Coordinates of C-alpha atoms and ligand atoms in Angstrom, one line a residue:
Chain S
M1 CA -30.4 29.7 105.2
Q2 CA -29.0 27.9 108.2
P3 CA -28.7 29.7 111.4
D4 CA -24.7 28.7 110.9
A5 CA -24.7 30.5 107.7
S6 CA -25.8 33.7 109.0
A7 CA -23.7 33.8 112.0
S8 CA -20.5 33.2 109.9
Q9 CA -21.9 36.0 107.7
Q10 CA -21.9 38.4 110.7
R11 CA -18.6 37.5 111.6
L12 CA -17.3 38.4 108.0
L13 CA -19.3 41.6 108.2
A14 CA -17.4 42.4 111.3
P15 CA -13.9 44.4 111.2
S16 CA -11.2 41.9 110.8
G17 CA -9.6 43.4 114.2
A18 CA -12.9 42.6 116.0
R19 CA -12.9 39.1 114.6
A20 CA -9.6 38.5 115.6
R21 CA -10.2 39.6 119.0
S22 CA -13.3 37.4 119.4
A23 CA -11.9 34.3 118.0
P24 CA -10.5 32.8 121.2
R25 CA -13.9 33.1 122.7
G26 CA -15.2 30.2 120.8
W27 CA -15.7 28.5 124.1
L28 CA -18.7 30.9 124.8
G29 CA -20.8 28.8 122.5
L30 CA -20.2 25.7 124.9
I31 CA -22.2 27.6 127.6
P32 CA -25.9 27.1 126.4
P33 CA -25.4 23.4 125.6
L34 CA -23.5 22.7 128.9
A35 CA -26.2 24.7 130.6
I36 CA -29.1 22.5 129.0
V37 CA -27.0 19.4 130.2
A38 CA -26.9 20.5 133.7
V39 CA -30.4 21.2 133.8
W40 CA -31.2 18.1 132.3
A41 CA -29.0 16.1 134.7
A42 CA -30.8 18.3 137.8
V43 CA -34.4 17.5 136.6
T44 CA -33.8 13.8 136.1
A45 CA -31.6 13.2 139.2
T46 CA -34.1 14.6 141.5
G47 CA -37.1 12.8 140.0
I48 CA -39.2 15.9 138.8
I49 CA -39.1 14.4 135.4
S50 CA -39.8 10.6 135.2
P51 CA -37.0 8.6 133.5
R52 CA -39.5 7.4 131.1
V53 CA -40.3 10.8 129.9
L54 CA -36.6 11.8 129.9
P55 CA -33.6 9.5 130.6
T56 CA -30.9 10.7 132.7
P57 CA -27.6 12.4 130.7
A58 CA -25.8 9.1 132.4
A59 CA -28.2 6.8 130.9
V60 CA -27.6 8.1 127.4
A61 CA -23.9 8.5 127.7
T62 CA -24.1 4.6 128.6
A63 CA -26.3 4.0 125.7
A64 CA -23.8 5.8 123.5
A65 CA -21.0 3.7 124.9
D66 CA -23.2 0.5 124.3
F67 CA -24.2 1.6 120.7
L68 CA -20.4 2.1 119.9
F69 CA -18.4 -0.4 121.8
G70 CA -20.7 -3.0 123.1
T71 CA -21.1 -6.5 122.4
S72 CA -24.5 -7.8 120.8
T73 CA -26.5 -10.2 122.9
T74 CA -29.5 -10.6 120.4
T75 CA -28.8 -12.7 117.4
L76 CA -32.5 -13.0 116.4
P77 CA -33.2 -12.5 112.6
G78 CA -35.3 -9.4 111.7
V79 CA -34.4 -7.5 115.1
V80 CA -32.6 -4.2 114.7
R81 CA -29.3 -4.6 116.7
F82 CA -28.4 -1.8 119.1
E83 CA -25.1 -3.1 121.2
G84 CA -22.0 -2.6 119.3
A85 CA -24.1 -1.8 116.2
G86 CA -23.2 1.9 116.0
P87 CA -20.6 1.6 113.5
F88 CA -22.9 -0.6 111.4
H89 CA -25.7 1.8 111.5
I90 CA -23.7 4.9 111.1
A91 CA -22.0 3.6 108.0
A92 CA -25.4 2.7 106.5
S93 CA -27.0 5.9 106.9
L94 CA -24.0 7.8 106.0
R95 CA -23.7 5.5 102.9
R96 CA -27.4 6.0 101.9
L97 CA -26.8 9.9 102.3
L98 CA -24.0 10.0 100.0
V99 CA -25.2 7.8 97.2
A100 CA -28.4 9.9 97.2
F101 CA -26.8 13.2 97.8
S102 CA -24.0 12.8 95.0
L103 CA -26.8 11.7 92.6
A104 CA -28.8 15.0 93.7
A105 CA -25.8 16.9 93.0
A106 CA -25.1 15.3 89.6
V107 CA -28.7 16.1 88.4
G108 CA -29.3 19.3 90.3
V109 CA -25.9 21.4 89.3
P110 CA -26.5 20.9 85.7
L111 CA -30.3 21.4 85.7
G112 CA -29.9 24.5 88.0
L113 CA -27.2 25.9 85.6
A114 CA -29.4 25.3 82.6
L115 CA -32.5 26.9 84.5
G116 CA -30.6 29.8 85.3
L117 CA -28.8 30.5 82.1
S118 CA -31.1 29.7 79.4
R119 CA -34.6 31.3 79.3
R120 CA -35.9 28.7 77.2
V121 CA -35.2 25.9 79.7
A122 CA -36.3 28.3 82.4
L123 CA -39.7 28.8 80.4
L124 CA -40.1 24.9 79.8
L125 CA -38.9 23.4 83.3
D126 CA -39.5 26.4 86.0
P127 CA -42.9 25.7 86.5
L128 CA -42.3 22.0 87.1
V129 CA -39.7 22.6 89.6
Q130 CA -41.5 25.3 91.4
G131 CA -44.5 23.0 91.5
L132 CA -42.9 19.8 92.8
R133 CA -40.5 21.8 95.5
P134 CA -43.3 22.6 98.1
I135 CA -44.3 18.9 98.3
P136 CA -43.1 17.9 101.9
I137 CA -40.9 14.9 101.7
Y138 CA -43.3 12.8 104.0
A139 CA -46.0 13.2 101.0
W140 CA -43.6 11.1 98.8
L141 CA -43.3 8.4 101.1
P142 CA -46.3 6.3 99.6
L143 CA -45.0 6.8 96.0
A144 CA -41.7 5.8 97.1
F145 CA -43.0 2.5 98.4
A146 CA -45.1 1.9 95.5
W147 CA -42.1 2.5 93.0
F148 CA -39.1 1.0 95.0
G149 CA -40.7 -1.3 97.4
L150 CA -39.6 -1.2 101.2
G151 CA -36.1 -0.6 102.0
E152 CA -33.1 0.8 100.2
G153 CA -34.4 1.9 97.0
S154 CA -37.1 3.9 98.9
A155 CA -34.8 5.6 101.2
R156 CA -32.2 6.8 98.5
F157 CA -35.3 8.1 96.4
L158 CA -36.5 10.1 99.3
I159 CA -33.0 11.5 100.2
F160 CA -32.5 12.3 96.6
I161 CA -35.6 14.4 96.3
G162 CA -34.9 16.1 99.6
A163 CA -31.6 17.1 98.4
L164 CA -32.3 17.9 94.8
F165 CA -34.6 20.9 94.8
P166 CA -32.3 23.5 97.1
I167 CA -29.5 22.4 94.9
V168 CA -31.6 23.2 91.8
V169 CA -32.9 26.3 93.0
A170 CA -29.6 27.7 94.6
T171 CA -27.7 27.1 91.7
G172 CA -30.5 28.6 89.3
D173 CA -30.7 31.5 91.3
G174 CA -26.7 32.1 91.3
A175 CA -26.4 31.5 87.6
A176 CA -29.3 34.0 86.8
R177 CA -27.9 36.7 88.9
V178 CA -24.3 36.8 87.3
P179 CA -23.7 40.4 86.7
R180 CA -24.0 41.3 83.0
A181 CA -20.8 43.5 83.7
W182 CA -18.8 40.5 83.8
V183 CA -20.2 38.6 80.6
E184 CA -19.8 41.6 78.7
T185 CA -16.1 42.2 79.9
A186 CA -15.3 38.6 78.7
V187 CA -16.9 39.1 75.4
M188 CA -14.9 42.3 75.2
L189 CA -11.7 40.6 76.3
G190 CA -12.1 38.3 73.3
T191 CA -13.8 35.2 74.9
R192 CA -15.8 33.0 72.5
R193 CA -19.4 32.6 73.2
S194 CA -19.1 28.8 73.5
D195 CA -16.6 29.4 76.4
L196 CA -18.9 31.9 78.4
A197 CA -20.2 29.1 80.5
R198 CA -17.0 27.5 81.3
R199 CA -14.9 30.6 81.8
V200 CA -17.6 33.0 83.4
Y201 CA -20.8 31.3 84.5
V202 CA -19.9 28.5 86.2
P203 CA -16.9 30.0 88.3
A204 CA -19.3 33.1 89.1
T205 CA -21.8 30.5 89.9
L206 CA -19.5 28.5 92.3
P207 CA -20.6 30.2 95.6
S208 CA -24.1 29.8 95.0
I209 CA -23.6 25.9 94.1
V210 CA -21.8 25.6 97.2
T211 CA -24.6 27.0 99.3
G212 CA -27.3 24.9 97.2
L213 CA -24.8 21.7 98.3
R214 CA -24.9 22.7 101.8
L215 CA -28.6 23.2 101.9
G216 CA -29.0 20.0 100.1
L217 CA -26.7 18.1 102.5
T218 CA -29.0 19.6 105.4
L219 CA -32.3 18.4 103.6
G220 CA -30.6 15.3 102.7
W221 CA -29.7 14.5 106.3
M222 CA -33.6 15.5 107.1
S223 CA -34.8 12.9 104.6
V224 CA -32.4 10.2 105.8
I225 CA -34.8 9.5 108.8
V226 CA -37.7 9.9 106.6
G227 CA -35.9 7.1 104.1
E228 CA -35.5 5.0 107.2
L229 CA -39.1 4.8 108.1
T230 CA -39.3 2.7 104.9
G231 CA -38.7 -0.5 106.8
T232 CA -34.9 -0.8 106.4
R233 CA -33.2 -2.7 109.3
R234 CA -30.0 -0.7 109.0
G235 CA -29.3 3.0 109.7
I236 CA -29.5 5.4 112.7
G237 CA -33.1 5.9 111.9
A238 CA -34.0 2.4 112.1
M239 CA -32.3 1.9 115.2
M240 CA -34.2 4.9 116.5
F241 CA -37.7 3.6 115.5
A242 CA -37.0 0.3 116.9
A243 CA -35.7 1.9 120.2
R244 CA -39.1 3.8 120.4
E245 CA -41.0 1.0 120.2
V246 CA -39.5 -0.7 123.0
G247 CA -39.6 2.6 124.9
R248 CA -35.8 3.1 125.0
L249 CA -35.4 7.0 124.8
D250 CA -31.8 6.9 125.9
R251 CA -31.2 5.3 122.5
V252 CA -33.5 7.6 120.6
I253 CA -31.3 10.4 122.1
V254 CA -28.2 8.8 120.9
G255 CA -29.7 8.3 117.4
M256 CA -30.3 12.3 117.4
A257 CA -26.8 13.0 118.6
C258 CA -25.4 10.8 115.8
F259 CA -27.4 12.8 113.3
A260 CA -26.1 16.1 114.7
L261 CA -22.6 15.0 114.5
L262 CA -22.8 13.4 110.9
G263 CA -24.6 16.6 109.8
L264 CA -22.0 19.0 111.0
G265 CA -19.0 16.7 109.9
T266 CA -20.2 16.4 106.4
D267 CA -21.1 20.2 106.3
L268 CA -17.7 20.9 107.4
L269 CA -16.4 18.5 104.7
V270 CA -18.3 20.2 102.0
R271 CA -17.1 23.6 103.3
R272 CA -13.2 22.4 103.4
L273 CA -13.5 21.0 99.8
T274 CA -15.0 24.0 98.4
Q275 CA -13.3 26.8 100.2
R276 CA -10.7 27.2 97.5
F277 CA -13.3 27.8 95.2
T278 CA -15.6 30.1 97.2
R279 CA -13.2 32.2 98.9
W280 CA -13.5 35.3 96.8
A281 CA -17.0 35.8 97.5
L282 CA -16.5 36.4 101.0
T283 CA -13.8 39.0 100.7
Chain X
M1 CA -9.7 56.1 63.0
I2 CA -13.1 56.8 64.7
T3 CA -16.0 58.2 63.1
V4 CA -19.4 59.0 64.9
A5 CA -21.9 60.8 62.5
G6 CA -25.4 61.5 63.1
V7 CA -25.8 59.1 66.1
V8 CA -29.2 59.0 67.7
K9 CA -30.0 56.7 70.4
R10 CA -33.5 56.4 72.3
F11 CA -34.5 53.9 75.1
G12 CA -38.1 53.6 74.6
S13 CA -39.6 56.9 74.6
V14 CA -36.3 58.5 76.4
G15 CA -34.3 60.3 73.6
V16 CA -30.8 60.0 75.0
L17 CA -28.2 61.0 72.2
D18 CA -29.9 63.3 69.3
G19 CA -27.2 63.4 66.6
I20 CA -23.7 63.2 67.8
D21 CA -20.8 63.8 65.3
F22 CA -17.3 63.6 66.3
A23 CA -14.1 62.1 65.1
A24 CA -10.9 60.9 66.6
E25 CA -7.6 60.3 64.6
A26 CA -5.2 57.4 65.2
G27 CA -3.4 57.7 68.5
E28 CA -5.5 60.8 69.9
V29 CA -7.0 60.9 73.2
V30 CA -10.7 62.7 72.8
A31 CA -12.1 63.4 76.0
V32 CA -16.1 63.6 76.2
L33 CA -17.5 65.8 78.8
G34 CA -21.1 66.2 79.7
P35 CA -23.6 66.7 82.5
S36 CA -24.5 63.7 84.5
G37 CA -27.4 61.5 82.7
C38 CA -26.8 63.0 79.5
G39 CA -25.9 60.0 77.9
K40 CA -22.0 59.6 77.9
S41 CA -21.9 55.9 78.9
T42 CA -24.4 55.1 76.5
L43 CA -22.3 56.6 73.7
L44 CA -19.5 54.5 74.9
R45 CA -21.4 51.5 74.8
L46 CA -22.3 52.1 71.3
L47 CA -18.8 52.6 70.3
A48 CA -18.0 49.2 72.0
G49 CA -20.9 47.6 70.1
F50 CA -23.0 46.5 73.1
E51 CA -25.9 48.8 71.8
R52 CA -26.9 49.7 68.5
P53 CA -27.8 53.4 67.4
D54 CA -31.4 54.1 66.0
A55 CA -29.8 56.5 63.4
G56 CA -26.5 57.4 62.2
E57 CA -23.2 55.7 61.6
I58 CA -20.3 54.5 63.7
L59 CA -16.8 53.7 61.7
V60 CA -13.9 52.5 63.6
G61 CA -10.9 52.0 61.2
G62 CA -13.3 52.4 58.6
R63 CA -15.5 49.6 59.3
P64 CA -19.0 50.1 60.8
V65 CA -19.4 49.0 64.4
G66 CA -21.9 46.1 64.7
A67 CA -21.0 44.1 67.9
P68 CA -18.0 44.0 70.3
G69 CA -14.6 43.2 68.6
P70 CA -11.1 43.0 69.3
D71 CA -10.1 46.2 68.0
R72 CA -12.0 48.1 70.6
A73 CA -11.7 47.4 74.5
M74 CA -13.4 49.3 77.1
V75 CA -13.0 50.1 81.1
D76 CA -15.9 51.0 83.0
Q77 CA -16.8 53.3 86.0
S78 CA -16.3 50.6 88.2
S79 CA -13.7 47.8 87.8
T80 CA -15.0 44.6 86.0
L81 CA -11.8 42.5 87.1
F82 CA -13.0 38.9 87.6
P83 CA -13.1 38.5 91.4
W84 CA -12.4 34.9 91.6
L85 CA -9.1 35.3 89.5
R86 CA -5.8 36.7 91.0
L87 CA -4.6 39.9 89.2
R88 CA -2.3 38.1 87.0
D89 CA -4.8 35.6 85.8
N90 CA -7.2 38.7 85.0
V91 CA -4.5 40.4 83.2
A92 CA -3.8 37.1 81.1
W93 CA -7.3 36.6 80.3
A94 CA -7.4 38.4 76.7
P95 CA -4.1 36.8 75.6
R96 CA -5.5 33.3 76.9
A97 CA -8.7 33.8 74.8
A98 CA -6.5 34.9 71.9
G99 CA -4.7 31.5 72.1
A100 CA -1.4 33.2 72.9
A101 CA 1.6 30.8 73.5
D102 CA 2.4 32.1 77.0
P103 CA -0.5 34.4 78.6
L104 CA 1.1 34.7 81.8
A105 CA 4.2 36.0 80.7
E106 CA 2.3 38.7 78.6
A107 CA 0.3 39.4 81.9
D108 CA 3.5 39.9 84.1
R109 CA 5.0 42.2 81.1
L110 CA 1.8 44.3 81.4
L111 CA 1.9 44.3 85.2
E112 CA 5.6 45.2 85.1
A113 CA 4.7 48.2 82.9
T114 CA 1.8 49.3 84.7
G115 CA 3.7 48.9 88.3
L116 CA 1.3 46.2 89.4
S117 CA 3.9 43.5 89.7
D118 CA 3.9 43.3 93.5
F119 CA 0.3 42.7 93.6
A120 CA 0.1 39.8 90.6
D121 CA -1.0 37.2 93.1
A122 CA -3.7 39.2 94.9
L123 CA -7.5 38.7 94.5
P124 CA -9.0 41.9 93.3
A125 CA -11.2 42.3 96.5
T126 CA -7.8 42.8 98.3
L127 CA -6.6 45.6 96.1
S128 CA -7.3 49.2 96.6
G129 CA -9.7 50.8 94.3
G130 CA -7.1 52.8 92.6
M131 CA -4.8 49.6 91.9
R132 CA -8.3 47.6 90.7
Q133 CA -8.7 50.3 88.2
R134 CA -5.2 50.2 87.0
G135 CA -5.5 46.4 87.1
A136 CA -8.8 46.7 84.8
I137 CA -6.9 49.0 82.6
A138 CA -3.9 46.5 82.3
Q139 CA -6.4 43.9 81.5
V140 CA -7.9 46.0 78.5
L141 CA -4.4 46.8 77.5
A142 CA -3.4 43.1 77.2
T143 CA -5.9 42.9 74.4
G144 CA -3.8 45.0 72.2
A145 CA -6.8 46.8 70.8
P146 CA -5.9 49.8 69.0
V147 CA -9.1 51.6 70.2
L148 CA -9.5 52.2 74.2
L149 CA -12.9 53.0 75.4
L150 CA -12.7 54.7 79.0
D151 CA -15.8 55.5 81.0
E152 CA -14.9 57.5 84.0
P153 CA -12.0 54.8 84.8
F154 CA -11.2 57.0 88.1
G155 CA -14.6 58.1 88.9
A156 CA -14.7 56.2 92.3
L157 CA -11.5 57.4 93.3
D158 CA -10.5 60.5 95.6
A159 CA -8.9 63.5 94.1
Q160 CA -5.2 63.0 94.9
T161 CA -5.4 59.0 93.9
R162 CA -7.3 60.4 90.8
L163 CA -4.4 62.9 89.8
A164 CA -1.6 59.9 90.4
M165 CA -3.8 58.0 88.1
H166 CA -3.8 60.6 85.5
V167 CA -0.1 61.0 85.5
W168 CA 0.1 57.0 85.4
L169 CA -2.2 56.9 82.7
R170 CA -0.4 59.6 80.5
D171 CA 2.6 57.9 80.6
I172 CA 1.0 54.4 79.6
L173 CA -0.8 56.0 76.6
A174 CA 2.3 57.9 75.6
R175 CA 4.1 54.5 75.4
T176 CA 1.3 52.3 73.7
R177 CA -0.3 55.1 71.6
P178 CA -3.8 53.7 71.2
T179 CA -6.8 55.9 70.0
V180 CA -8.7 56.7 73.1
V181 CA -12.2 57.8 73.7
L182 CA -12.1 58.8 77.5
V183 CA -15.6 59.7 79.0
T184 CA -15.7 61.8 82.3
H185 CA -17.1 64.6 84.2
D186 CA -14.1 65.6 85.6
I187 CA -12.7 68.7 83.8
D188 CA -9.2 68.5 84.9
E189 CA -9.4 64.7 84.0
A190 CA -10.4 65.8 80.2
L191 CA -7.9 68.7 80.2
L192 CA -4.9 66.8 81.5
L193 CA -5.2 63.6 79.4
G194 CA -7.3 64.6 76.2
D195 CA -6.0 66.1 72.9
R196 CA -9.4 67.3 72.2
L197 CA -12.4 67.7 74.2
V198 CA -16.1 67.1 73.2
V199 CA -18.7 68.6 75.2
L200 CA -22.3 67.3 75.3
S201 CA -25.3 69.1 76.3
R202 CA -28.0 68.0 78.4
R203 CA -29.9 64.9 77.6
P204 CA -31.0 64.6 74.8
A205 CA -27.4 65.2 73.9
R206 CA -25.8 67.3 71.2
V207 CA -22.4 68.4 70.9
A208 CA -22.2 71.7 72.5
A209 CA -18.8 72.4 71.6
R210 CA -15.3 70.9 70.5
V211 CA -12.2 72.2 72.1
A212 CA -8.6 71.5 71.1
V213 CA -6.4 71.2 74.1
E214 CA -3.3 73.0 73.4
L215 CA -1.1 72.2 76.4
G216 CA 1.7 70.3 75.2
R217 CA 2.8 66.8 75.7
D218 CA 4.3 67.3 79.2
R219 CA 1.5 67.5 81.4
G220 CA 1.1 66.9 85.4
R221 CA 0.2 68.7 88.4
H222 CA 2.0 71.9 87.3
T223 CA -0.6 72.2 84.2
T224 CA -3.4 72.9 86.5
T225 CA -2.2 76.3 87.1
D226 CA -1.3 76.9 83.6
P227 CA -3.3 80.0 82.3
V228 CA -4.1 78.2 79.5
F229 CA -5.7 75.3 81.5
T230 CA -7.6 77.7 83.8
G231 CA -8.8 79.5 80.5
L232 CA -10.0 76.4 79.1
K233 CA -11.6 75.1 82.5
D234 CA -13.3 78.4 82.8
R235 CA -15.0 78.1 79.3
I236 CA -15.9 74.8 79.7
L237 CA -17.6 75.2 83.1
D238 CA -19.6 78.0 81.4
L239 CA -20.7 75.3 78.9
L240 CA -21.6 72.5 81.3
T241 CA -23.2 75.2 83.8
P242 CA -25.6 77.2 81.3
A243 CA -27.2 80.3 83.2
Ligands
LIG1 N1 -30.3 50.0 79.0 C1 -31.1 51.3 79.3 N2 -32.5 51.3 79.3 C2 -32.9 52.3 79.6 N3 -32.4 53.5 79.7 C3 -31.2 53.8 79.8 C4 -30.4 52.5 79.6 N4 -29.1 52.8 79.6 C5 -29.1 54.1 80.0 N5 -30.4 54.7 80.0 C6 -30.9 55.8 80.2 O1 -30.0 56.9 79.2 C7 -29.6 58.1 79.8 C8 -28.3 58.3 79.9 O2 -27.6 57.3 80.5 P1 -26.0 57.2 80.7 O3 -25.6 56.3 81.5 O4 -25.3 57.0 79.2 O5 -25.3 58.7 81.1 P2 -24.2 59.2 81.6 O6 -24.0 60.5 80.7 O7 -23.1 58.2 81.5 O8 -24.5 59.7 83.1 P3 -23.3 59.7 84.5 O9 -22.3 60.7 84.1 O10 -24.0 59.8 85.5 O11 -22.4 58.3 84.4 C9 -30.0 57.9 81.2 O12 -31.3 58.7 81.6 C10 -30.4 56.6 81.6 O13 -31.6 56.5 82.4
LIG2 MG1 -21.8 57.2 83.0

C-alpha cells in the first residue's frame, strides 16, 4: 500500500469530530518539506556541499523556469532539448503513461475478475501470473528491446507490464473475497445466475479495482523512467538522462519534481473519477 | 404450507440435526428456539435451499425444496443489505430482478409501509442497526414470497430496540400474512411473535418440545407480564437449561 492510502485510512478511522477538528491543520504537512528545503539552501549556500553534488534550490528553481518557459538555443538534431521543452517532455511522458496504463487496465481488470471469480481460470492462470509478477521491471528491458526495438514501443511495453500486475492481483483478490452472504441474498431475491457478475460481483469489487488502478498507476509511473531508458528522445526521463550525462543535477531534480507532481495529479484524478463508486466501502 | 419430516444434517463427522419434524400452516408464525450452536441457522438454510439435508424431507407448498426459490425469502442474523446501494434500490432489488414495471415505486410503497420512507436515499452504512434490519426485512418482503425465514433478525440489537422491532414486525406480519419460520434464542421474542414454538435440544438437535402460544392476537409490552406468558417462559427456560 502507498503511505498515502494508509494515512487516509487512519483519518477515516478517527471519530468524525476529531477529523473535522484536525482538517484545518493540513498545513502541518508542509513543515517537513519546507524544513528540508531550508537545510538544503543552508548547506549549499555555505559551501559545505559542492554544487556539483547538490545544486542550490535557486539553481533548481531557475532550471525549472527554464524548462517550462525558456527559449531553446540548441537546434541540433538528435539532441534532447531542455529550454522551453517542459510541456513537450511532460506531454510525451504523460501520453506514454496513459496509453500503456489504459491498456493495462483494459486487460488487468477483466483478467483479475476472471481469476477471482472462476476457480477454473484461477487454476489455469494463477501460477503464470504469480510467476511473472515478481520479475523486476528492469529485467524486462532486454526483451523489450528485442521485441519492440529502441524507443516508443519498448517504453509502452514496460509501463504496461509495470501497471498490469498490481491491477490483476488487487482485482482478483477483491473479487475472490466478495462475501458469500451477498451472493446468496442476491440469489434469494431472485437474481439470475447470469446477472450475478453485473449486479453483485463487479459493484462489490469496485473498491478493490480502484485500489488496483491506483497501485498500477504508481507502478506505471515508476516504469515510465525505465521505459525512457530505452533511447527515446522525448519524455521527462529522457531529459533527465541527457542532463545527467552533462552533469546538470539541477535539471535532474526538476525531472524528479515533474514525476512527483504528475504522479500526485493522476492519482487525484483517478480518486475523483471513482469516488462515486467506492464511497460505500469507506463508511 | 411447510413440512419438515425426519430431517438429518451432518457436516463431515459432526451431526447437527438429528431427525427434525415440524409443520407450519399457511399464515402461521413458527418460532424455533434452542441453545446456541444447536443447528437453528442450519435448519433455516435447509429450508431456504442453500444446503441439502442428508436424510428426511422438506416440503414447501407441497413441493420438495431443492434450491433457493422465489417462494422462500430469508433474513439473516446480520443485515445483508448491499452496501453500495441506497435503501430504496436495495428494496427495489427483488422487483427489479423479477422484471417489475416500476420497481422503485414498489420499493417506495414498502418503505412507506415499514416506516422507512425518510431513509430511502441513505446508504446502509449510515443507518442504525435497527433500521438496517428493518430495511433487510423490507427488502425481503418485496419478493412477495409466501414464506419468510427469519434468522435472529433482531439478535444484534439492544433490548429496548428489540421490543420496538417486535411490535413493528407483528404489525407488518398481521398485514401481509406470510408463513414465517422465526429462529431465535430470545424467549420473549418467540412468545411475542410466534403462534407455535418448536424447542430444539442441544446438538445434534432433536425436537425437545412443541408449544402452542395461546396469547391472543393483540400482543405488546403488556403481554410480558401476562401470567400465561410468564408460565410459558418458565417452562421453556426449563427445557433450554436442563438440570
Ligand atoms: N458450513 C458448515 N460447515 C461445517 N460446520 C457447520 C457449517 N455450518 C454450521 N456448522 C456447524 O453446525 C453447528 C450448528 O450451527 P448453526 O449455525 O446452525 O447453529 P445455531 O443454532 O444457529 O447457533 P446460534 O444460536 O449461535 O446462531 C455448529 O457446530 C457449526 O459449527
Ligand atoms: Mg444461528
